[in-house]
C-alpha positions as a LaTeX table, in Angstrom:
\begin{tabular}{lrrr}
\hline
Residue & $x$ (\AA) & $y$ (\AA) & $z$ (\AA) \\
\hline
Unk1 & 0.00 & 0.00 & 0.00 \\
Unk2 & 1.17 & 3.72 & $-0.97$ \\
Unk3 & 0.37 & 6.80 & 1.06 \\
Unk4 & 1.36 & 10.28 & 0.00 \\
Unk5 & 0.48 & 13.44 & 0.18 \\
Unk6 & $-2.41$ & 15.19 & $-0.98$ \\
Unk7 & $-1.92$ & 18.66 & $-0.56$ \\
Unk8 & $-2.43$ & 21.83 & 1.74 \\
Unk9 & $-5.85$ & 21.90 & 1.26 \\
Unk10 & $-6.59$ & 18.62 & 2.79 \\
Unk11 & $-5.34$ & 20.13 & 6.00 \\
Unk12 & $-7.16$ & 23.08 & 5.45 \\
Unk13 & $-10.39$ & 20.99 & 5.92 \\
Unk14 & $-9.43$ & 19.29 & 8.83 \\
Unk15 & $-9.30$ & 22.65 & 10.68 \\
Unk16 & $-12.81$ & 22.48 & 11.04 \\
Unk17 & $-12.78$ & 19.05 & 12.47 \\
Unk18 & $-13.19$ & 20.25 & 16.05 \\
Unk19 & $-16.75$ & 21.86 & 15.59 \\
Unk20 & $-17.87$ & 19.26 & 13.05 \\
Unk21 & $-17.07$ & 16.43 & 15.85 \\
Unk22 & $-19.00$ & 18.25 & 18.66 \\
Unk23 & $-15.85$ & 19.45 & 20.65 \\
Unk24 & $-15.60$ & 22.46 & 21.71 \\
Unk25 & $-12.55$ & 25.20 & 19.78 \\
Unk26 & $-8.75$ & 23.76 & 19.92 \\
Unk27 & $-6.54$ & 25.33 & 22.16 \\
Unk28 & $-3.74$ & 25.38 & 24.25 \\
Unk29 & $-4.80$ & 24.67 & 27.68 \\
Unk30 & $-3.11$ & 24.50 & 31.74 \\
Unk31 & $-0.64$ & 27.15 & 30.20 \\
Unk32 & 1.45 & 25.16 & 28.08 \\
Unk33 & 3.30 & 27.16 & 25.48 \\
Unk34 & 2.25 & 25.08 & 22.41 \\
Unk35 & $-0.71$ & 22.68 & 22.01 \\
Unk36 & $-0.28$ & 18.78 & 21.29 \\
Unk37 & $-0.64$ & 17.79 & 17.71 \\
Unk38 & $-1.58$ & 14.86 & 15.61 \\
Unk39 & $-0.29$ & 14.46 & 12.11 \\
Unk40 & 0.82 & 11.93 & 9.72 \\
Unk41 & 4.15 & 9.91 & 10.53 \\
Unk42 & 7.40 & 11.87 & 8.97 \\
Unk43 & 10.40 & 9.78 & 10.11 \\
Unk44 & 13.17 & 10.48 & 12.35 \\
Unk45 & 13.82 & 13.58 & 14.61 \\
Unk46 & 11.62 & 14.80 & 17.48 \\
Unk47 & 8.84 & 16.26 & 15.59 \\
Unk48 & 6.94 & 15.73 & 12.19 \\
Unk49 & 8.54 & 17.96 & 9.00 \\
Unk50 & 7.00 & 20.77 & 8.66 \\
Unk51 & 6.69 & 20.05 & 4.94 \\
Unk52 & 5.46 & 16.63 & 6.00 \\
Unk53 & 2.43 & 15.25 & 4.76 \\
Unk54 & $-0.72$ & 17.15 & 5.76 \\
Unk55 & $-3.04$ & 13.99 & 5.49 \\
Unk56 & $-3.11$ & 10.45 & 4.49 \\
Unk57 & $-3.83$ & 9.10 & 1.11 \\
Unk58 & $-4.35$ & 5.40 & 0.85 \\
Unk59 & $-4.91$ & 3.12 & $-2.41$ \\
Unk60 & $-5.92$ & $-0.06$ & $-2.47$ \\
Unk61 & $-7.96$ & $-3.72$ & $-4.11$ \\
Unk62 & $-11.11$ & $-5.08$ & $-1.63$ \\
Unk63 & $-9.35$ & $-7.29$ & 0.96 \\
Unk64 & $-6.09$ & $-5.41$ & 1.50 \\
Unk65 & $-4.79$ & $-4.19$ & 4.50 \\
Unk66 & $-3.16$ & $-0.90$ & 4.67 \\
Unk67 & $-0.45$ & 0.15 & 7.50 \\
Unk68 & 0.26 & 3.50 & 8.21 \\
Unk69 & 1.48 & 5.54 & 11.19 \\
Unk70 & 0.21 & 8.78 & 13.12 \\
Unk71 & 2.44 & 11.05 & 15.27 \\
Unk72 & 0.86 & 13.01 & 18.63 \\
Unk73 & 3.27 & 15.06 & 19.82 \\
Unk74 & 3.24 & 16.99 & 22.77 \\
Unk75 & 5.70 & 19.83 & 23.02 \\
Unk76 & 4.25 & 21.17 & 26.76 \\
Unk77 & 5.83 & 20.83 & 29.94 \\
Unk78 & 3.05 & 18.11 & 31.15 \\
Unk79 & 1.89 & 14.77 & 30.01 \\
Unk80 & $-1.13$ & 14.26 & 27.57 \\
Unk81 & $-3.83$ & 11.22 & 27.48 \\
Unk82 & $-4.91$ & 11.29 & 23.75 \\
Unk83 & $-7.93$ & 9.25 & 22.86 \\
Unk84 & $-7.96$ & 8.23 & 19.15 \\
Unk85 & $-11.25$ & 7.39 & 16.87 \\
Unk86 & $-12.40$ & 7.02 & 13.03 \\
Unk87 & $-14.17$ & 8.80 & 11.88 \\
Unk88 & $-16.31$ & 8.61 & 8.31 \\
Unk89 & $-16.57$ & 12.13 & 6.12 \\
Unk90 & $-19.26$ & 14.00 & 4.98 \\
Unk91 & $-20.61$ & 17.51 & 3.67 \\
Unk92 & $-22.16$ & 19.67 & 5.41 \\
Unk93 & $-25.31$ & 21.75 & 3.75 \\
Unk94 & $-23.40$ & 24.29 & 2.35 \\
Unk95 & $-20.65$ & 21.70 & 1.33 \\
Unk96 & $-18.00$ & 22.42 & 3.89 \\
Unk97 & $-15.98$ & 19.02 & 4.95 \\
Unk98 & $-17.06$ & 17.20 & 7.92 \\
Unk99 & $-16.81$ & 14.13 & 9.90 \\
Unk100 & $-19.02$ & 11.83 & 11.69 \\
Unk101 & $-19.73$ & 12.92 & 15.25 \\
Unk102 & $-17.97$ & 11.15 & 18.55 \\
Unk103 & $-21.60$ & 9.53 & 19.40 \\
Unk104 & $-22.13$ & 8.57 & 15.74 \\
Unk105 & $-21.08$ & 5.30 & 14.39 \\
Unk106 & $-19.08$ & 5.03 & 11.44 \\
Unk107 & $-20.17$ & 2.68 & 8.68 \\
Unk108 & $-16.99$ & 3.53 & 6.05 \\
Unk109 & $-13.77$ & 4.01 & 5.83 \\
Unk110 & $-14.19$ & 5.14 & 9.70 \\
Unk111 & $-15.18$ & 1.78 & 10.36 \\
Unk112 & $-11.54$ & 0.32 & 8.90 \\
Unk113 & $-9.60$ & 2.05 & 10.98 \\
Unk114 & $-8.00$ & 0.28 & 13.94 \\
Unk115 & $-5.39$ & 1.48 & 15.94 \\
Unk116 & $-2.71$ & $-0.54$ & 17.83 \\
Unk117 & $-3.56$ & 2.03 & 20.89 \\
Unk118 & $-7.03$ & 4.11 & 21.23 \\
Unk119 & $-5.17$ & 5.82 & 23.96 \\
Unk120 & $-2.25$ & 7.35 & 24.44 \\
Unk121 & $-0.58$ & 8.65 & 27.25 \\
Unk122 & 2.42 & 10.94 & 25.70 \\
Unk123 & 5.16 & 12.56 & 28.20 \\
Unk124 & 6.37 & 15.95 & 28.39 \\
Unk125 & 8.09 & 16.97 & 24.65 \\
Unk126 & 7.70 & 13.65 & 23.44 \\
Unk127 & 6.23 & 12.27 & 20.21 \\
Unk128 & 4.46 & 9.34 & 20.15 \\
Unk129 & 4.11 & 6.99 & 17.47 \\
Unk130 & 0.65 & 4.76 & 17.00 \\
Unk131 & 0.97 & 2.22 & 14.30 \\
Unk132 & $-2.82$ & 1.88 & 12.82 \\
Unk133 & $-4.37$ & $-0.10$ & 9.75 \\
Unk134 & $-7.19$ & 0.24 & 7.29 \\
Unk135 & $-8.52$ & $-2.94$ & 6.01 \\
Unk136 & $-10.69$ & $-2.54$ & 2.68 \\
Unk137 & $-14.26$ & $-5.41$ & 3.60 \\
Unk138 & $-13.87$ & $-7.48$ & 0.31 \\
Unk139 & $-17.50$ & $-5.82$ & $-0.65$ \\
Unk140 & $-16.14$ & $-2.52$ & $-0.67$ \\
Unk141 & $-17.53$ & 0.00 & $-3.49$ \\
Unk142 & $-14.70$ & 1.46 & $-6.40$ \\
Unk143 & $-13.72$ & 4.62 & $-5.55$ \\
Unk144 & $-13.27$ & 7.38 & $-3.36$ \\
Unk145 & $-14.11$ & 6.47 & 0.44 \\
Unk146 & $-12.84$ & 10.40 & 2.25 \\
Unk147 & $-12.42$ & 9.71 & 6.03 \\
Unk148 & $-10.39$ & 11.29 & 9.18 \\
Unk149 & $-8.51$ & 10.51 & 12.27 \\
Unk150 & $-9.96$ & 12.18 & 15.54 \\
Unk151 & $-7.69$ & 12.47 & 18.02 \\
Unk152 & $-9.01$ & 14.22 & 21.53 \\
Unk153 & $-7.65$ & 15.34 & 24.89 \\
Unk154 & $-7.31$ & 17.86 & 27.62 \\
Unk155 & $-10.18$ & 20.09 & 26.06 \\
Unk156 & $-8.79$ & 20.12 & 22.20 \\
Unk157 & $-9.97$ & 18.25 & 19.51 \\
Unk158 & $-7.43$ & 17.37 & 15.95 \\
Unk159 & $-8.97$ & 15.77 & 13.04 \\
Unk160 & $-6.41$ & 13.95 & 10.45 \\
Unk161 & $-7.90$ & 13.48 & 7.13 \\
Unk162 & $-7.62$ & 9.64 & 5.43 \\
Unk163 & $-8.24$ & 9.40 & 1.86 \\
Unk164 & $-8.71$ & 5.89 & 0.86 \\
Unk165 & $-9.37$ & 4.54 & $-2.87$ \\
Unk166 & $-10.25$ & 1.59 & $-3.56$ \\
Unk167 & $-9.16$ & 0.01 & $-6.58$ \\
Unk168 & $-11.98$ & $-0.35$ & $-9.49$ \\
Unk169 & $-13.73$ & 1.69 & $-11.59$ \\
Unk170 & $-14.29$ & 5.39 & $-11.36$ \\
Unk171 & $-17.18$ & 7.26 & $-12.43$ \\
Unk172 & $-17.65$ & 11.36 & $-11.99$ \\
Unk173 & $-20.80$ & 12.62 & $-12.53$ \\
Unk174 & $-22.77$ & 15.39 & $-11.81$ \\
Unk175 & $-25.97$ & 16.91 & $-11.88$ \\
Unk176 & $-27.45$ & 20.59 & $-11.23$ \\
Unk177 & $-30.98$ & 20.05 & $-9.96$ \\
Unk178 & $-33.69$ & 22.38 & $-8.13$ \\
Unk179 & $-32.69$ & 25.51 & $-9.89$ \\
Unk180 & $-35.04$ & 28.26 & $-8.04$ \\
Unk181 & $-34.99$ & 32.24 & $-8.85$ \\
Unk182 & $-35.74$ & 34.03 & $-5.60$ \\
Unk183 & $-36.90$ & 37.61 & $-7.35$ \\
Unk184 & $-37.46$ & 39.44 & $-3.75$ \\
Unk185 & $-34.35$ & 38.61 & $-2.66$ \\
Unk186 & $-32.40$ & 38.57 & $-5.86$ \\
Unk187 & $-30.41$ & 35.24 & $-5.62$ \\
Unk188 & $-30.58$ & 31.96 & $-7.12$ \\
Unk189 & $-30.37$ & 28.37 & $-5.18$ \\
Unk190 & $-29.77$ & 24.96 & $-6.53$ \\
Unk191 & $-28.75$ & 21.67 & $-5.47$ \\
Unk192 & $-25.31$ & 19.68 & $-6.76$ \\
Unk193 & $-25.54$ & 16.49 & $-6.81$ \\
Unk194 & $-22.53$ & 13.99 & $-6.76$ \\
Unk195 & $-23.21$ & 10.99 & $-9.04$ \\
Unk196 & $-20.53$ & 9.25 & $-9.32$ \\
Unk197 & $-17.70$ & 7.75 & $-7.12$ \\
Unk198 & $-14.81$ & 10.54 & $-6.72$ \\
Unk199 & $-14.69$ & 13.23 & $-4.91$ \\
Unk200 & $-15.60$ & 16.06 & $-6.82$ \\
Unk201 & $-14.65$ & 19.90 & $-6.80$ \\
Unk202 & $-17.32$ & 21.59 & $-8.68$ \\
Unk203 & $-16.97$ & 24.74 & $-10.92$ \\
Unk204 & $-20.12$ & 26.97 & $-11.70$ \\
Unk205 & $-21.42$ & 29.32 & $-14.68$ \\
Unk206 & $-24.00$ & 31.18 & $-14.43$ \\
Unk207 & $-25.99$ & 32.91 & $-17.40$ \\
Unk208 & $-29.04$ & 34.67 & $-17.65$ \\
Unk209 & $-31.04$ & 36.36 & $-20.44$ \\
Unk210 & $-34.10$ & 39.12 & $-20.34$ \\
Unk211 & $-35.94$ & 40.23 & $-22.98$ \\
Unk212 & $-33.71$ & 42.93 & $-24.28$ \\
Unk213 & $-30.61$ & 40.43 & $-23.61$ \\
Unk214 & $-28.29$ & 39.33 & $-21.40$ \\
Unk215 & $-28.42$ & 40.41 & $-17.98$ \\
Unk216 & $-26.02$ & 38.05 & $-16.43$ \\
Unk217 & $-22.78$ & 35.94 & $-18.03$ \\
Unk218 & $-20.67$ & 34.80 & $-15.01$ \\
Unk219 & $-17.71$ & 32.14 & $-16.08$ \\
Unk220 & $-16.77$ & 28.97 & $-14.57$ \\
Unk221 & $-15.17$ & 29.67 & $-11.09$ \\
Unk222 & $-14.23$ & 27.08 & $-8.75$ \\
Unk223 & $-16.66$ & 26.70 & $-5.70$ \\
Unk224 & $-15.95$ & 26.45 & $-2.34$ \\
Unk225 & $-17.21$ & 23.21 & $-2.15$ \\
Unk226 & $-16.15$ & 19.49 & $-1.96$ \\
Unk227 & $-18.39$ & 17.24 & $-2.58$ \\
Unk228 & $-18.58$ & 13.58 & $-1.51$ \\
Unk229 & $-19.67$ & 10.54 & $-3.80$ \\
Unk230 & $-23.28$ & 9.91 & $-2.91$ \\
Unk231 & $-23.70$ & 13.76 & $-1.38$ \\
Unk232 & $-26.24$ & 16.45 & $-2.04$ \\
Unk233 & $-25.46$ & 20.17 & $-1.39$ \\
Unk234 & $-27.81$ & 23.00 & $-1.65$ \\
Unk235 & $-25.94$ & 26.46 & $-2.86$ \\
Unk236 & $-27.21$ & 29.91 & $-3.16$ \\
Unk237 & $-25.99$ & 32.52 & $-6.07$ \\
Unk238 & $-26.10$ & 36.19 & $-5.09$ \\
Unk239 & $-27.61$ & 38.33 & $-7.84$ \\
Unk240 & $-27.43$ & 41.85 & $-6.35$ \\
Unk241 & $-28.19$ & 43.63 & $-9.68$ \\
Unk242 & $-31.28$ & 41.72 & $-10.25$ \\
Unk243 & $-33.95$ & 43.57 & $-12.69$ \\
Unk244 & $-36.94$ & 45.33 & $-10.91$ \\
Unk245 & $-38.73$ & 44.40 & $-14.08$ \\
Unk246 & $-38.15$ & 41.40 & $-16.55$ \\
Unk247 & $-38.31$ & 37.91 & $-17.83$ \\
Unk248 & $-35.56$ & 36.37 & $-17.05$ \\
Unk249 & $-34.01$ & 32.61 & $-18.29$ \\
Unk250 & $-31.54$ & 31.31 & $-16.30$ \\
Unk251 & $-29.05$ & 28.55 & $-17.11$ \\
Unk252 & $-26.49$ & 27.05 & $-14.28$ \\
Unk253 & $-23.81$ & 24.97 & $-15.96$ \\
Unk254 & $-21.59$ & 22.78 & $-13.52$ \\
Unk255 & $-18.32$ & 21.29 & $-13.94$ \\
Unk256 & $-15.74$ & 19.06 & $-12.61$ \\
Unk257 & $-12.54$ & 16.88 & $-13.24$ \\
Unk258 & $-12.85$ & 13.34 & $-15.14$ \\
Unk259 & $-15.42$ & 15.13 & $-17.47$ \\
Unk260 & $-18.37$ & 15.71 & $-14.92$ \\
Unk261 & $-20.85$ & 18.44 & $-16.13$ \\
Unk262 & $-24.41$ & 19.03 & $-16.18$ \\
Unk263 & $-26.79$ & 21.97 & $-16.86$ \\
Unk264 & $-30.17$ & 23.03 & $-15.57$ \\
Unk265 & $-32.54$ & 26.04 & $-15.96$ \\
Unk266 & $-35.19$ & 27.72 & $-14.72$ \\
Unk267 & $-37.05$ & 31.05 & $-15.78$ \\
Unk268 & $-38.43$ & 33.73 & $-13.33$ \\
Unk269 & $-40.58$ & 37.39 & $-13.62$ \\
Unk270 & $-39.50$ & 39.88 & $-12.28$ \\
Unk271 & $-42.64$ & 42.63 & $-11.26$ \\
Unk272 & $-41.94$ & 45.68 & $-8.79$ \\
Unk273 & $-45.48$ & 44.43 & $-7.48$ \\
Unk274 & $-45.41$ & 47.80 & $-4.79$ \\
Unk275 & $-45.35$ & 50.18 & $-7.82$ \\
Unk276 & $-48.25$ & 47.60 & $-9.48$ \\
Unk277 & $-50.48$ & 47.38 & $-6.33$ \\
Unk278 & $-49.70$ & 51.55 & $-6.20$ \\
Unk279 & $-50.87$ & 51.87 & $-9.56$ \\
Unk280 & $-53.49$ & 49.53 & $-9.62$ \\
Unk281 & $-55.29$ & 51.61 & $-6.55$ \\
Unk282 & $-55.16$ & 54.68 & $-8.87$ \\
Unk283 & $-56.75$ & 52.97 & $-11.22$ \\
Unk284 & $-59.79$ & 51.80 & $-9.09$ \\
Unk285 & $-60.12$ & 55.32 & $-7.94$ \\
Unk286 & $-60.15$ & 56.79 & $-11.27$ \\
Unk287 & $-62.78$ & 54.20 & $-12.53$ \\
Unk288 & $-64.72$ & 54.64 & $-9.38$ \\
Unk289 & $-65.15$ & 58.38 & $-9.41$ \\
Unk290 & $-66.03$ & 58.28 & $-13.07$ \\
Unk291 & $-69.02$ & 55.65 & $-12.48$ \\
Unk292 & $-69.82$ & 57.61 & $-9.36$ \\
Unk293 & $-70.11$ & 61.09 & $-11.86$ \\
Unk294 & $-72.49$ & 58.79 & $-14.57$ \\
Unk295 & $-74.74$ & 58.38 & $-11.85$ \\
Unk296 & $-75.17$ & 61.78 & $-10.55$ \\
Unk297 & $-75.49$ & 63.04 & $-14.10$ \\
Unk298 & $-78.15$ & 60.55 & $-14.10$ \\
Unk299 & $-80.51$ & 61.61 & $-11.17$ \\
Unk300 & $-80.00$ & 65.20 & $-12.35$ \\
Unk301 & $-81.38$ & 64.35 & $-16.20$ \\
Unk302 & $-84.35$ & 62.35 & $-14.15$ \\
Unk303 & $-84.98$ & 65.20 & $-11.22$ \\
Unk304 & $-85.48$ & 68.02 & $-14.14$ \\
Unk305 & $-89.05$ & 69.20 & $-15.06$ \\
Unk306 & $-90.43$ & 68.33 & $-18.43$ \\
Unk307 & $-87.22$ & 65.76 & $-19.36$ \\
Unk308 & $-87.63$ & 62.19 & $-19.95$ \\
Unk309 & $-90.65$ & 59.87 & $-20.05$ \\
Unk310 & $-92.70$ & 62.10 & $-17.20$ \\
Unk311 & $-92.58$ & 65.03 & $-19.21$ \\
Unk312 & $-94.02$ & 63.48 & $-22.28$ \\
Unk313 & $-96.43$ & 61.95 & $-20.85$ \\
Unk314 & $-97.92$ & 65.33 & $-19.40$ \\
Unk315 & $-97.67$ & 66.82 & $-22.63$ \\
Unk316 & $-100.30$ & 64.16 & $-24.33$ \\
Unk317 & $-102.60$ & 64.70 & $-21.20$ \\
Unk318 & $-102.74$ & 67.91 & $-22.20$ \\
Unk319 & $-103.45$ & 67.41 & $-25.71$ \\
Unk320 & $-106.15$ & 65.11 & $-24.94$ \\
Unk321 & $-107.56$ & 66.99 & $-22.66$ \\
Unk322 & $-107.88$ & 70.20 & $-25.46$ \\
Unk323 & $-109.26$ & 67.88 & $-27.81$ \\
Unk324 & $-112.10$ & 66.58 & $-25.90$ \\
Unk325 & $-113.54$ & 70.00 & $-25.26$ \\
Unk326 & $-112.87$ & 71.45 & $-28.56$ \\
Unk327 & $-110.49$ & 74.19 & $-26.93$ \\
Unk328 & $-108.07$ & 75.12 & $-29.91$ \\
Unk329 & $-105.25$ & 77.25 & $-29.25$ \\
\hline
\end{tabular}
């Protein structure tokens, strides 16, 4: 079995650890000058490198048994009881790394982690060394199984990240899904899904058309996100320059290493409904007063002497009335 390093940015993950696991900050505690540490295994000396390997990176066929090793040093003037766990990975809802908490029970690459001591007692500026191994089950899925080291004591938490793959098949896929256009608040959300069996770091565009044109043509940019086979993240796009009035088509295109991409689309109206509803009361006003004026133009026409059907029908009284008595005038 190989490990090697994966980069700063693994480590940069693991900072997080503490929170993720339900511990409380890191920190130095009983005034020690320096805090313990946990890290992968460098060699010789009294200390790990300081270019040594943020993380462990672990390849390897269903069956096999990996070996690595994990250094806790403690540079303080007292001694340190360090309890050791595994610990599975997963993403939080915004995507941010995380790990399975102390009371939860891992069912993956947690799970193959056994250690030749869960705890440690380490003396005053010592390192100690704790020999551990990660067996693969024999039914264990191709690809990318993400997973930490959680070491704990006196009041600080470390997380170590382990990234095992298993030997097989690889698959990265992607998908955009539940594209939404939030026009009061001017953003957009949508979910990522991972499809496949890698761990994926997704890049996003973002385009968007009115009726006179474009309104919006962002290019792919990396996300802060880093998503887990089998994981679902929702995501929200700010959009602070949002029309107050158009019909808008959206498009979100997402991308990734080993050829991952998908696009999805949704379309949205954009109506200053304040100015509408403002409007809209003129309007009944205007319509209300004129209907109110027919009428009282009405009742006068009716009120008047001699106008409409009443007057008439005085006149032929009248007229009757002269004729019967032979009264011409």
């Amino acid at each position: 079995m190989t490990f090697s390093a994966r980069g700063a940015l693994c480590a940069a993950a693991l900072a997080l650890v503490a929170a993720a696991a339900g511990a409380g900050p890191a920190h130095a505690d009983g005034g020690d000058p320096a805090p313990w540490s946990a890290a992968p295994s460098a060699g010789g000396g009294t200390g790990p490198a300081k270019d040594g390997r943020p993380s462990f990176y672990a390849e390897g066929t269903p069956g096999a048994v990996l070996r690595d090793t994990l250094s806790v040093t403690n540079p303080g003037p007292k001694p340190r009881t360090i309890t050791l766990r595994g610990a599975d990975a997963g993403n939080t809802g915004s995507g941010a790394f995380s790990v399975t908490p102390a009371k939860g029970t891992p069912k993956d690459t947690g799970a193959w982690l056994s250690f030749a001591k869960r705890q440690v007692k380490v003396p005053p500026r010592t390192r100690a060394e704790v020999p551990f191994t990660l067996t693969v089950p024999t039914n264990a899925m191709p690809g990318d199984h993400p997973g930490a080291i959680v070491a704990s004591g006196g009041g600080r938490t470390v997380g170590v990240r382990v990234d095992l793959r298993v030997d097989g098949p690889t698959l990265s896929a992607l998908t955009v899904e539940r594209v939404d256009v939030d026009t009061e608040a001017g953003s957009i959300s949508y979910d990522l899904v991972n499809r496949g069996n890698t761990v994926l770091t997704p890049k996003l565009a973002v385009h968007a058309d009115g009726v006179l044109g474009t309104l919006l043509d962002r290019p792919a940019r990396t996300l802060p996100v880093e998503l887990l086979p089998g994981r679902r993240v929702t995501l929200t796009e700010p959009w602070a320059d949002a029309p107050a009035l158009d019909s808008v088509d959206v498009e979100l295109t997402a991308t990734a290493a080993g050829g991952a991409r998908d696009t999805a689309t949704a379309s949205a109206r954009f109506v200053p409904w304040a100015a509408v509803a403002g409007g809209g009361a003129l309007l009944l006003a205007a319509a209300g007063g004129a209907v109110h004026l027919v009428r009282r133009r009405g009742r006068r026409r009716t009120e008047e002497p001699g106008s409409g059907d009443g007057a008439e029908q005085v006149g032929a009284t009248r007229e009757l009335a002269r004729a019967g008595t032979g009264d011409e005038r």
